[in-house]
Each structure stands twice: as C-alpha cells, then as structure tokens.
Coordinates of C-alpha atoms in Angstrom, one line a residue:
M1 CA -48.2 -38.7 -22.5
R2 CA -45.2 -36.5 -22.5
K3 CA -45.3 -32.8 -23.4
L4 CA -43.0 -31.8 -26.3
I5 CA -41.5 -28.3 -25.9
F6 CA -39.6 -26.3 -28.5
A7 CA -37.5 -23.8 -26.6
M8 CA -34.7 -21.7 -28.2
N9 CA -33.2 -18.2 -28.1
A10 CA -34.4 -16.1 -31.0
T11 CA -33.8 -12.7 -32.4
L12 CA -36.6 -10.2 -32.5
D13 CA -37.0 -10.8 -36.3
G14 CA -37.4 -14.6 -35.6
Y15 CA -34.1 -16.2 -36.2
I16 CA -32.3 -18.8 -34.0
A17 CA -29.0 -18.2 -35.8
A18 CA -27.8 -15.3 -38.0
P19 CA -26.2 -16.0 -41.4
G20 CA -23.3 -18.4 -41.1
D21 CA -24.8 -20.0 -38.0
D22 CA -23.6 -17.0 -36.0
L23 CA -25.0 -17.1 -32.4
G24 CA -23.0 -14.1 -31.1
W25 CA -26.2 -12.1 -30.7
S26 CA -27.6 -14.5 -28.1
G27 CA -24.9 -13.8 -25.4
G28 CA -26.7 -11.1 -23.5
E29 CA -25.7 -7.7 -22.3
G30 CA -22.1 -6.5 -22.3
P31 CA -19.0 -7.1 -24.6
D32 CA -18.2 -10.4 -23.1
S33 CA -21.2 -12.0 -24.9
S34 CA -22.3 -14.0 -21.9
P35 CA -25.9 -14.4 -21.0
S36 CA -27.2 -12.8 -17.8
G37 CA -27.0 -15.0 -14.7
E38 CA -30.8 -15.0 -14.4
L39 CA -31.3 -16.2 -18.0
F40 CA -28.5 -18.8 -17.7
Q41 CA -30.1 -20.1 -14.5
W42 CA -33.5 -20.3 -16.3
W43 CA -31.9 -22.4 -19.1
S44 CA -30.1 -24.6 -16.5
D45 CA -33.4 -25.2 -14.6
R46 CA -35.1 -26.2 -17.8
V47 CA -32.3 -28.8 -18.4
D48 CA -32.9 -30.1 -14.9
A49 CA -36.6 -30.4 -15.4
T50 CA -36.4 -32.1 -18.8
G51 CA -37.2 -35.7 -18.9
L52 CA -35.7 -36.2 -22.4
A53 CA -34.0 -33.8 -24.8
L54 CA -34.2 -34.3 -28.6
Y55 CA -31.4 -32.9 -30.7
G56 CA -30.8 -32.4 -34.4
R57 CA -27.2 -33.1 -35.5
R58 CA -25.9 -29.5 -35.7
L59 CA -27.3 -28.5 -32.2
W60 CA -26.0 -31.7 -30.8
E61 CA -22.5 -31.1 -32.2
A62 CA -22.5 -27.5 -30.7
M63 CA -23.7 -28.6 -27.3
S64 CA -21.5 -31.8 -27.1
S65 CA -18.4 -29.9 -28.1
H66 CA -18.6 -27.8 -25.0
W67 CA -20.8 -29.0 -22.1
P68 CA -19.5 -32.4 -21.4
T69 CA -16.2 -30.9 -20.0
A70 CA -17.3 -27.3 -19.3
D71 CA -17.2 -27.9 -15.5
K72 CA -13.5 -28.9 -15.8
Q73 CA -12.4 -25.7 -17.6
P74 CA -10.3 -23.1 -15.7
G75 CA -12.5 -20.4 -14.4
A76 CA -15.8 -22.3 -14.7
T77 CA -18.4 -20.6 -12.6
P78 CA -20.6 -22.5 -10.2
A79 CA -23.6 -22.0 -12.6
E80 CA -21.6 -23.4 -15.5
I81 CA -20.5 -26.4 -13.4
E82 CA -24.1 -27.0 -12.4
Y83 CA -25.3 -26.7 -16.0
A84 CA -22.6 -29.1 -17.3
R85 CA -23.6 -31.7 -14.7
R86 CA -27.3 -31.4 -15.5
W87 CA -26.6 -31.6 -19.2
R88 CA -24.5 -34.7 -18.9
D89 CA -27.1 -36.4 -16.7
M90 CA -30.1 -35.5 -18.8
P91 CA -31.3 -38.3 -21.2
K92 CA -30.8 -37.3 -24.8
V93 CA -31.7 -38.6 -28.2
V94 CA -29.9 -37.3 -31.3
F95 CA -31.5 -37.7 -34.7
S96 CA -29.0 -37.9 -37.5
S97 CA -28.1 -40.0 -40.5
T98 CA -24.6 -38.6 -40.8
I99 CA -23.0 -39.4 -37.4
D100 CA -22.5 -42.8 -36.0
K101 CA -21.6 -42.3 -32.3
V102 CA -23.0 -40.3 -29.4
D103 CA -22.0 -40.1 -25.7
W104 CA -23.1 -38.6 -22.4
N105 CA -26.4 -40.4 -21.7
T106 CA -27.5 -40.2 -25.3
R107 CA -28.8 -42.5 -27.9
L108 CA -28.7 -42.1 -31.7
V109 CA -31.7 -42.5 -34.0
T110 CA -31.0 -42.7 -37.7
G111 CA -34.6 -43.6 -38.9
D112 CA -37.9 -41.8 -39.2
A113 CA -37.8 -38.9 -36.8
V114 CA -41.5 -38.2 -36.9
A115 CA -42.4 -41.8 -36.0
E116 CA -39.8 -41.9 -33.2
I117 CA -40.8 -38.5 -31.7
A118 CA -44.5 -39.6 -31.8
R119 CA -43.6 -42.9 -30.0
L120 CA -41.5 -41.1 -27.4
R121 CA -44.3 -38.5 -26.9
A122 CA -46.9 -41.2 -26.3
E123 CA -44.8 -42.7 -23.4
D124 CA -45.1 -41.7 -19.8
G125 CA -42.4 -39.4 -18.4
G126 CA -41.3 -35.9 -17.9
P127 CA -41.4 -33.2 -20.5
M128 CA -39.3 -33.5 -23.7
D129 CA -37.4 -30.6 -25.2
I130 CA -36.7 -30.5 -28.9
G131 CA -33.8 -28.4 -30.3
G132 CA -32.4 -27.7 -33.7
A133 CA -34.2 -25.9 -36.5
T134 CA -34.5 -28.8 -38.9
L135 CA -35.7 -31.4 -36.3
A136 CA -38.1 -28.9 -34.6
G137 CA -39.4 -27.9 -38.1
T138 CA -40.2 -31.6 -38.8
A139 CA -42.0 -32.0 -35.5
M140 CA -43.9 -28.7 -36.1
R141 CA -45.2 -29.8 -39.5
A142 CA -46.3 -33.1 -38.0
G143 CA -48.2 -31.4 -35.3
L144 CA -46.2 -32.9 -32.5
I145 CA -45.1 -29.8 -30.6
D146 CA -47.2 -28.9 -27.5
E147 CA -45.4 -25.8 -26.3
Y148 CA -43.2 -23.1 -27.7
A149 CA -40.8 -21.2 -25.3
I150 CA -39.3 -18.3 -27.2
V151 CA -36.5 -16.4 -25.5
T152 CA -36.4 -13.2 -27.7
H153 CA -33.3 -11.1 -27.7
P154 CA -33.6 -7.4 -28.7
V155 CA -31.6 -7.7 -31.9
L156 CA -32.4 -7.8 -35.6
V157 CA -30.1 -9.9 -37.8
G158 CA -32.0 -9.8 -41.1
G159 CA -31.7 -13.4 -42.0
G160 CA -30.4 -16.8 -41.0
T161 CA -32.1 -19.9 -39.6
P162 CA -35.7 -19.1 -38.7
F163 CA -37.3 -20.3 -35.4
F164 CA -40.5 -21.3 -37.3
T165 CA -40.7 -23.4 -40.4
A166 CA -43.2 -23.1 -43.2
L167 CA -46.5 -24.9 -42.2
D168 CA -49.3 -26.4 -44.2
S169 CA -52.0 -25.1 -41.8
W170 CA -52.4 -22.7 -38.9
V171 CA -51.4 -23.6 -35.4
N172 CA -53.5 -21.8 -32.7
L173 CA -51.7 -21.1 -29.5
N174 CA -52.5 -19.8 -26.0
L175 CA -50.1 -17.5 -24.1
V176 CA -49.2 -19.1 -20.8
E177 CA -46.2 -17.1 -19.5
T178 CA -44.2 -13.9 -20.1
R179 CA -41.0 -13.0 -18.3
T180 CA -38.4 -10.3 -18.8
F181 CA -34.7 -10.9 -18.2
P182 CA -31.9 -8.4 -18.0
G183 CA -30.8 -6.7 -21.2
G184 CA -34.4 -6.6 -22.5
V185 CA -34.6 -10.3 -23.2
L186 CA -38.2 -11.5 -23.2
L187 CA -39.5 -15.1 -22.6
T188 CA -42.9 -15.9 -24.1
R189 CA -44.4 -19.4 -23.7
Y190 CA -47.3 -20.6 -25.7
E191 CA -49.2 -23.9 -25.5
R192 CA -50.9 -25.3 -28.6
R193 CA -54.7 -25.4 -28.5
R194 CA -55.8 -29.0 -29.0

C-alpha cells in the first residue's frame, strides 16, 4: 500500500494561498521572493522521492505553466534545473473535469477522485503526494491522507485558501519530524494514527 502525503507551504494562520490566490508570501527571506536554497532543495528532494503526484487543476496549471521549461530559462540555477528535470520525470495524475489535455508524464482523471485515489493508494509503489486545496480536502474528508507535511512560513495573511478543510470527525496525528529552515520557516510532519 502506498502512503498518501499532503505537503504544502502554509502561512502561520493556516492558509496555502492568500486572497486572490496570492502566493507571494511563500518566497522566503529577502525582496526577491525566492525560497531559501535549503528549503528549495528539500522540496526538490521530495519530488525526487515521490512515486506519484496527485494534482488538482489549479495547482497543476500553476506548476505546468513554469516547471516543464524552467531548466531552459536564462539564468536558471543548477537547483532549478534539477527540480525541473525531477518534476518532468515524476509520474503525475491530474484530477479535473474542465481540462482535456495534460503532458509531462501525466495522466488525466475526470471521474470520481475518491475512488481513484483509494485505488492508487492500495497499489504497491512509492509514496504519493497530493496537492491542491480542493483535491486534498476531498481526500482528507475521505480519510485517505496518511501524512501531513506543513511548511509554515512566519506570515499572517488573514484569509484565503485554508490548508485544512472542514471535517466530519477528528483526525488524530503523531508528530514525526520538525525542522527549521532559514527565515524562520518551520516544517512539521504528522502521521495519521490508524
């Protein structure tokens, strides 16, 4: 059985995007709004270790608008080149009923997300990452997420897209890792108690 992990950047007040889908807060320290090298490498290593990534439409559109060709951009750093290659090579599934084409080692699912995620989770293979608030919320409510990796940035945005969705019942978790990154960014990883 595969492990399903929900990993995202989040604000201290619990949002993965500020109002208007603004992600400017997640860049890291400094005016250039780029994440620290250490944090960027952590995300890149996650992509490399992911057996299958599950995306909702909006996150897919954001990622696929940049990463497929990021390594060809003028001034691309070695870390960006590595991440772009890893992202293109990683198997991906996009859940959407509004798009009809995906590329870059990706397949599209237009049907029942919960049934497909449960089927994929029951297979053998490496860990699966799930991204996108709506898709992850659906998996949370269905009890399919095994681990939460929250990369908390020291900023309050006061609203937007929450990391956690409304649930019908409590989910008890065990803390399995904490790590501090430059700029006061804190990783906390929790596994679901089964």
